[in-house]
Coordinates of C-alpha atoms in Angstrom, one line a residue:
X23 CA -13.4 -35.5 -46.2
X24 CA -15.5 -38.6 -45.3
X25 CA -17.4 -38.2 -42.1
X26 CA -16.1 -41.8 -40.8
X27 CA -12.8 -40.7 -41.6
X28 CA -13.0 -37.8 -39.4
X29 CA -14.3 -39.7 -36.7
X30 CA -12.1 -42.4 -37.0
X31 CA -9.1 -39.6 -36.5
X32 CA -10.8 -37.9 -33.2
X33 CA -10.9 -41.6 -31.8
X34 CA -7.4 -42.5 -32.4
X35 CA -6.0 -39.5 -31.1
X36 CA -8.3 -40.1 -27.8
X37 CA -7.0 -43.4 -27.7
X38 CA -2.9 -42.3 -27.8
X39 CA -3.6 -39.3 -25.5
X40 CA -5.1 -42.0 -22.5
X41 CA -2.3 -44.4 -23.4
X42 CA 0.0 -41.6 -23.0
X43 CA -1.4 -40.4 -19.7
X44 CA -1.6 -44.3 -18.5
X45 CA 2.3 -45.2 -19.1
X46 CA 3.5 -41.5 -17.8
X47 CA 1.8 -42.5 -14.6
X48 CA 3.6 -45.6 -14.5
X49 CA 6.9 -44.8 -13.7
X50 CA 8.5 -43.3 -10.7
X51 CA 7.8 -40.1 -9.4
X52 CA 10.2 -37.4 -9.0
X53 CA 11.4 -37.6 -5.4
X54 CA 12.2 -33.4 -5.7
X55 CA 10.6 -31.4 -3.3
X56 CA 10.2 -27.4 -3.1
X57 CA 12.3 -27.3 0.1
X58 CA 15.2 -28.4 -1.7
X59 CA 15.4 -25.5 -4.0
X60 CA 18.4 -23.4 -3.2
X61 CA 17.1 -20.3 -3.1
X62 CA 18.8 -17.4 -3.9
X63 CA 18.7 -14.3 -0.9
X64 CA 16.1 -11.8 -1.0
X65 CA 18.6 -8.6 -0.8
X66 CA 21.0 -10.2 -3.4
X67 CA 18.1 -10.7 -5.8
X68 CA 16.5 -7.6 -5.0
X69 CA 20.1 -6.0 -5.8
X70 CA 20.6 -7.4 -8.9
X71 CA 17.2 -6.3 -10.4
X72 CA 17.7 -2.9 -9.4
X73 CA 21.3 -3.0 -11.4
X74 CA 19.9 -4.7 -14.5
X75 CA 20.1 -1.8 -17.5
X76 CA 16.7 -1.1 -19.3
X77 CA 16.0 -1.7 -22.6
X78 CA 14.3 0.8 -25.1
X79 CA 15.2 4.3 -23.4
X80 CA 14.6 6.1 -26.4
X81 CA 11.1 4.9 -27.4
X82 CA 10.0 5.0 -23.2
X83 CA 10.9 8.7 -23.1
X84 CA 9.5 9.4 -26.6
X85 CA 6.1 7.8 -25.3
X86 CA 6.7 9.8 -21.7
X87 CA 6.9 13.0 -23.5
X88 CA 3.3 12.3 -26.0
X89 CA 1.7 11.6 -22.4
X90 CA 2.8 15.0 -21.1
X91 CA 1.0 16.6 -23.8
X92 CA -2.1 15.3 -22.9
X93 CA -1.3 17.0 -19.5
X94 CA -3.5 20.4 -20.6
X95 CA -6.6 18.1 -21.3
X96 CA -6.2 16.4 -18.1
X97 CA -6.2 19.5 -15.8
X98 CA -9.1 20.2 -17.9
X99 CA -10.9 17.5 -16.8
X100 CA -10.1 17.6 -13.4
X101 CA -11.5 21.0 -13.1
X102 CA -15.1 20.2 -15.1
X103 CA -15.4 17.0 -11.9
X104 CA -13.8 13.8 -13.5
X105 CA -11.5 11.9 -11.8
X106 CA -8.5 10.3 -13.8
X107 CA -7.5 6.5 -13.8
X108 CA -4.7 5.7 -15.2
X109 CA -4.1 1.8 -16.5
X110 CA -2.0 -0.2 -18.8
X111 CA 1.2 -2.6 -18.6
X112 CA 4.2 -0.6 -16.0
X113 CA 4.9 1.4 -13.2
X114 CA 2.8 4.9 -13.3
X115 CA 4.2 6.4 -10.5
X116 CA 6.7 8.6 -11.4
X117 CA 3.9 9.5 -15.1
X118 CA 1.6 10.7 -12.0
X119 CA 4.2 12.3 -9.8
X120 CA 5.4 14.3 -13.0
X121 CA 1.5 15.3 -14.0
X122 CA 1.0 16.5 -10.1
X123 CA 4.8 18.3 -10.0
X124 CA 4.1 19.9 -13.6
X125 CA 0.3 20.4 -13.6
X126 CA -1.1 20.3 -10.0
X127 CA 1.2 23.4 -8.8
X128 CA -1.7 25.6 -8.0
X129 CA -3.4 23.1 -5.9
X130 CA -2.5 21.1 -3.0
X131 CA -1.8 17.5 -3.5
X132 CA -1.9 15.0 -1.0
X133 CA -0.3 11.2 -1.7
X134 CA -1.1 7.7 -1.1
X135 CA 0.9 4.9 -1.8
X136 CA -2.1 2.0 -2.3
X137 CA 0.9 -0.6 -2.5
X138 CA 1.6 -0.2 1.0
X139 CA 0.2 -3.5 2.9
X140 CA -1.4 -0.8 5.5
X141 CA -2.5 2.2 4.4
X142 CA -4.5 5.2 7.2
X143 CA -7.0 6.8 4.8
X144 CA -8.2 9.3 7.5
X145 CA -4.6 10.6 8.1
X146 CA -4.3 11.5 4.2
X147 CA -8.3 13.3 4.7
X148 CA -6.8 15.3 7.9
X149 CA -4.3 16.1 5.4
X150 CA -6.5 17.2 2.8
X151 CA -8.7 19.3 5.4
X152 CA -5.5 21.4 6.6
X153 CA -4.2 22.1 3.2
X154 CA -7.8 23.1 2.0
X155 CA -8.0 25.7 5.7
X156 CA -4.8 27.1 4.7
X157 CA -5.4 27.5 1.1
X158 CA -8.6 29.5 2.1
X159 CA -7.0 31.2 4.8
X160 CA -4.3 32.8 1.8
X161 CA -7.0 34.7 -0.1
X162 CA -8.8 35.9 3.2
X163 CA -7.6 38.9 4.8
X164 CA -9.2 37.3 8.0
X165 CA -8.1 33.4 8.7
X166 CA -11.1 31.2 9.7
X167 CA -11.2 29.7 13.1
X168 CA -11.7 25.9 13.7
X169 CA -14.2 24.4 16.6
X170 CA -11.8 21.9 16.9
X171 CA -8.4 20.5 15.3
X172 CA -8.8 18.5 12.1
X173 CA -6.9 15.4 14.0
X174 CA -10.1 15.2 16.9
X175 CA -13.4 15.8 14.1
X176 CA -15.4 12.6 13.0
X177 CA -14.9 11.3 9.5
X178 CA -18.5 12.9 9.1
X179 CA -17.1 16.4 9.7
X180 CA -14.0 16.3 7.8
X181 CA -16.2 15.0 4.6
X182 CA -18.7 17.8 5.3
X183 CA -16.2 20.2 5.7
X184 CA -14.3 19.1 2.3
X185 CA -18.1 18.9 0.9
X186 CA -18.7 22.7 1.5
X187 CA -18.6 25.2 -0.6
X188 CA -15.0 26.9 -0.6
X189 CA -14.9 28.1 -4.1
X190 CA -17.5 28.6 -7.5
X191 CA -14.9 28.7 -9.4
X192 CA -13.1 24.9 -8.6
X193 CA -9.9 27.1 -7.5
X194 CA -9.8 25.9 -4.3
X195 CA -9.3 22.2 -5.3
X196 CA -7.5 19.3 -3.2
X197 CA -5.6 16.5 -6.1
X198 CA -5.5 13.0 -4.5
X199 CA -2.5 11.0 -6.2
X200 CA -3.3 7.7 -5.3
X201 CA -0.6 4.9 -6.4
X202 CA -2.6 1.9 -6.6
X203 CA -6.4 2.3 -5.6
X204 CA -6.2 -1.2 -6.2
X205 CA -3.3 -2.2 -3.3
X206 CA -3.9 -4.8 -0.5
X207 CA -4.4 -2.4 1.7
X208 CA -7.3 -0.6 -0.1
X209 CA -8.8 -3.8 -1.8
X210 CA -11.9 -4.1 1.1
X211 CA -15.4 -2.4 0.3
X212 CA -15.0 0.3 3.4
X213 CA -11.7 1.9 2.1
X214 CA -13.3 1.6 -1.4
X215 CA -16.9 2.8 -0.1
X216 CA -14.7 5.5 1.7
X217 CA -12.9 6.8 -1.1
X218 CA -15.7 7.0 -3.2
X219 CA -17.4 9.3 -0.5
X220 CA -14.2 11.5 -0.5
X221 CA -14.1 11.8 -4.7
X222 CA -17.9 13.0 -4.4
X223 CA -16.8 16.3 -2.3
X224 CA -17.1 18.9 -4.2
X225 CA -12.9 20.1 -3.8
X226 CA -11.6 16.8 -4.2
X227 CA -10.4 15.3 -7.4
X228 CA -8.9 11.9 -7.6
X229 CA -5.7 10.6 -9.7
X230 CA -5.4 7.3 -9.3
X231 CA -3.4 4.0 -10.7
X232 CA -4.6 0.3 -11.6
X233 CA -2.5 -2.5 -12.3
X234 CA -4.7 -5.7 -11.3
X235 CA -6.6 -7.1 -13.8
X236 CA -9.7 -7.4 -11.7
X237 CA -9.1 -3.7 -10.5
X238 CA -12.6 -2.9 -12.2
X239 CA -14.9 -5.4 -10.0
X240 CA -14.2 -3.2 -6.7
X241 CA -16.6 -0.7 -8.2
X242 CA -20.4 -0.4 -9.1
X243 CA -22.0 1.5 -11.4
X244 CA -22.8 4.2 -8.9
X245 CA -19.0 4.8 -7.6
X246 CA -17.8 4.4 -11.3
X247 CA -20.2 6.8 -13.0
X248 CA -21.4 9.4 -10.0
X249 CA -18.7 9.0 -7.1
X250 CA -15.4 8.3 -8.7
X251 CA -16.6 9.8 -12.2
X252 CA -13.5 8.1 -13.7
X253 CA -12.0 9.1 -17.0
X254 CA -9.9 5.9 -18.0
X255 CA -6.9 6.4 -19.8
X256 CA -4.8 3.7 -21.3
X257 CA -0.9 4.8 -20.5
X258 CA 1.5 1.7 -20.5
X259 CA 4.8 3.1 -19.8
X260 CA 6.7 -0.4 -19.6
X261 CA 8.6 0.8 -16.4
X262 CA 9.2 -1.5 -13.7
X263 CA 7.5 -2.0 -10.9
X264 CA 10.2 -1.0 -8.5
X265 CA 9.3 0.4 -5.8
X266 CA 5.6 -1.0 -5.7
X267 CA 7.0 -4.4 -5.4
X268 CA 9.6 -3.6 -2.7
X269 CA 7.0 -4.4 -0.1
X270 CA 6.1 -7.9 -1.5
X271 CA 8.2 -11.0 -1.0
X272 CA 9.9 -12.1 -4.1
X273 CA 9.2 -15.8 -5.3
X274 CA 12.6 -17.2 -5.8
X275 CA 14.0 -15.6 -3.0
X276 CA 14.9 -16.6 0.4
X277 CA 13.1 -14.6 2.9
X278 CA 15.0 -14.6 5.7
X279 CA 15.7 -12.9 8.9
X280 CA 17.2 -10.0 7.4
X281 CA 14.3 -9.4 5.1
X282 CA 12.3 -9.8 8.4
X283 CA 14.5 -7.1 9.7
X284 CA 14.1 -4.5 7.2
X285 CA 10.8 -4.7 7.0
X286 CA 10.6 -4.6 10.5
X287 CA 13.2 -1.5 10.0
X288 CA 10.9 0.5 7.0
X289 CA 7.4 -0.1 9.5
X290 CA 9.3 1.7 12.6
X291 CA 10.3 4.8 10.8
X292 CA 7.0 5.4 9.9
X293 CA 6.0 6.1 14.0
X294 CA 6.8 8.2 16.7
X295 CA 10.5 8.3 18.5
X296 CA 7.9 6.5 21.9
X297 CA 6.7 4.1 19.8
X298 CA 10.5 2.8 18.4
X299 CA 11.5 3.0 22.0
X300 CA 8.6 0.5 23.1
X301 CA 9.2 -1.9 20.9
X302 CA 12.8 -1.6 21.6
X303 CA 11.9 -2.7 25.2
X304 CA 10.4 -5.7 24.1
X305 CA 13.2 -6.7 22.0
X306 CA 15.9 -5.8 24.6
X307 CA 14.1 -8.3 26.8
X308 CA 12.9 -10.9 24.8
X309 CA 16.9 -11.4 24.0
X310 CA 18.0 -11.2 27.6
X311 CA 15.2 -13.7 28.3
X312 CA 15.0 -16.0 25.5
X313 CA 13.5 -18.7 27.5
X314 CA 10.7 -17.2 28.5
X315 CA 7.2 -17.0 26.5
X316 CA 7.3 -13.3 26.7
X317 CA 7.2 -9.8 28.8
X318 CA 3.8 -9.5 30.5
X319 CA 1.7 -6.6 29.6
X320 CA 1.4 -5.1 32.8
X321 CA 5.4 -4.9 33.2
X322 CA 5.7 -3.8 29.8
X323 CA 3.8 -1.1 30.9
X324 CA 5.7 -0.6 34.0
X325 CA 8.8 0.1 32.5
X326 CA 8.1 2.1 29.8
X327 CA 6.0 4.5 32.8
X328 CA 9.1 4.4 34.6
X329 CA 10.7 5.7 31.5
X330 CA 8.3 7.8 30.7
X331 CA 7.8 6.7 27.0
X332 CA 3.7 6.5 27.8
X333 CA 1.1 8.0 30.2
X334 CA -1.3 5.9 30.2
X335 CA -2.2 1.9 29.4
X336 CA -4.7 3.6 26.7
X337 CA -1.3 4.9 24.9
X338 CA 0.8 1.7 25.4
X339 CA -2.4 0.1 23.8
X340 CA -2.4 2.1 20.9
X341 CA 1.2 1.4 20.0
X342 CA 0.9 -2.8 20.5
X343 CA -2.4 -2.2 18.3
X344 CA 0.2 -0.7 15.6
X345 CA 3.0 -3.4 16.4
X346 CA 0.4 -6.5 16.0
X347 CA -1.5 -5.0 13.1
X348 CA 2.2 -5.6 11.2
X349 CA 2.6 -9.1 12.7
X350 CA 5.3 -7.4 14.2
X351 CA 4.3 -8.0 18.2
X352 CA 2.1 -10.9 18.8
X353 CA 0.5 -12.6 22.4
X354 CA 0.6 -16.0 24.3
X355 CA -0.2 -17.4 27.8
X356 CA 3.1 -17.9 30.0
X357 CA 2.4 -21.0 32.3
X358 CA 0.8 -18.6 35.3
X359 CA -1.5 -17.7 32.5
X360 CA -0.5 -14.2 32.0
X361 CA -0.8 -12.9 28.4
X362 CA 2.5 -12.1 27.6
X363 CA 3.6 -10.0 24.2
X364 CA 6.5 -11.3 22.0
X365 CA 8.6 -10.3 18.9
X366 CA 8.2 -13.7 16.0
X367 CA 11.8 -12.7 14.5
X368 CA 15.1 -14.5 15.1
X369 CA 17.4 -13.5 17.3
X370 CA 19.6 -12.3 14.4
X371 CA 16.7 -9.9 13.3
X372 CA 16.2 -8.7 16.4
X373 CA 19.8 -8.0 17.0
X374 CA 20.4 -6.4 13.4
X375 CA 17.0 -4.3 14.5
X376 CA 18.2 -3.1 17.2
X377 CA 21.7 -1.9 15.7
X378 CA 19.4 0.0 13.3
X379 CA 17.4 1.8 15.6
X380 CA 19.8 2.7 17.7

């Protein structure tokens, strides 16, 4: 082919893709906006997906059962220090809660659901601690005594004591399942830099999920190779991601106030019986005062004393800390300039809220 000939063709299909472009832009533009989408509701969509039949049963189990082979090998590696990260297209949870109910029954097994929006790391290490006491205080005939409870030491402490050494032999091992190391609530450096800390104690071993593709840049060298000490394994099991994705909104659904409410609903079951009851003062107010900005802190306070739901402002603190790091409580100035605390749901949620908890 001549050279001109070749250049000759680059130029004229240049030419036609600028024409193109020029009398596209020409006409009218679409007048359709996003808004106008009708979008379908979140618990209707959500309902259909969990009704829709699966596809290839037989050849999912049949590559389910030639992962539970390789169970033997990694128990094995758990015991010689590796941790275990398990990747590839699908849900893993249930592949990892089968390994730890099948392989893990000697040891104690604490879980963490990284899919969570907001996830307590140190509750899952107080955890850890206690199991690891009473697993040593089994094969003593004399049950060691504790300075203090595992719920008042330092994160220092509880690594140290985690750190020590409880057993030669690797018997005394704490498993960590960890659904998602890669979550939104355990994608910033400190929960990273403090799971890395907790994989390098010498009874801890780590079994852990990835699903986003940039999973691999939240570690270094030194927590890939030293720390974590992964063994990567490559285990698609084409399951969906149901129960990971519960949390998330869905794109082509309608998020409205009775999404708001369940999430709402799935946040407070997860706290104390005080804690529901204070945020159902709030809410009881806030709809018998709906022109207000908001109940002031102080007489929040004052009736839940009076009720004797808290015992001090410290307390009270601690549960609008939990309320507002869920978006679920949040502050503004009344016109005296009081800060006053508010629910941001509709009156529908808070209603529907309010039937649930009580």
């Amino acid at each position: 082919m001549d050279a001109t000939e070749g250049d000759d063709d680059e130029f004229g299909f240049s030419r036609n893709y600028f024409l193109a472009k020029e009398l596209g832009s020409s006409g009218k533009k679409s007048g359709r906006k996003l808004s106008d989408i009708d979008l379908v509701d979140e618990q209707e969509l959500r309902a259909a997906m969990f009704e829709t039949v699966g596809k290839h049963e037989k050849e999912i189990s049949l590559l389910m059962n030639s992962y539970r082979e390789l169970y033997s090998k990694w128990l094995f590696e758990l015991r010689c220090g590796f941790g275990l990260l398990m990747h590839g297209f699908g849900s893993k949870k249930l592949l990892l809660e089968d390994f730890a109910s099948t392989a893990l029954t000697e040891y104690g097994v604490v879980v963490i659901n990284g899919y969570l929006q907001s996830v307590n790391i140190n509750h899952a290490v107080i955890a850890m601690a206690e199991l690891l006491m009473e697993h040593q205080n089994t094969k003593q005939r004399t049950p060691a005594k504790m300075k203090k409870p595992f719920a008042l030491q330092s994160k220092e402490e509880l690594l140290s004591f985690l750190n020590g050494p409880h057993s030669k032999n690797g018997d005394s091992l704490i498993c960590i399942v960890i659904h998602n190391i890669d979550g939104p609530g355990l994608r910033d450096s400190e929960s990273q830099n403090y799971l890395a800390e907790i994989a390098s104690c010498s009874c801890v071993r780590i079994v852990a999920s990835i699903d986003h593709v940039n999973a691999p840049l939240l570690w270094d060298k030194k927590k890939v190779h030293t720390q974590f000490n992964w063994c990567w394994y490559h285990v698609p099991t084409f399951a969906p991601y149901k129960v990971e994705g519960l949390f998330f909104p869905l794109i082509l659904a309608n998020s409205g106030s009775s999404q708001t409410a369940k999430t709402a609903s799935i946040v407070l079951q997860s706290l104390t019986p005080n804690a529901q009851s204070v945020f159902k003062v709030l809410a009881e107010y806030q709809l018998a005062h709906p022109d207000e900005e908001g109940l002031p802190v102080n007489k929040l306070y004052t009736i839940c004393r009076e009720r004797f739901l808290v015992s001090s402002q410290l307390t009270l603190n601690s549960h609008l800390t939990e309320f507002k790091d869920h978006e679920m409580v949040k502050t503004r100035r009344n016109e005296d300039g009081q800060e006053c605390l508010y629910i941001p749901f509709a009156s529908e949620a808070l209603e529907k809220l309010l039937k649930e908890l009580s």
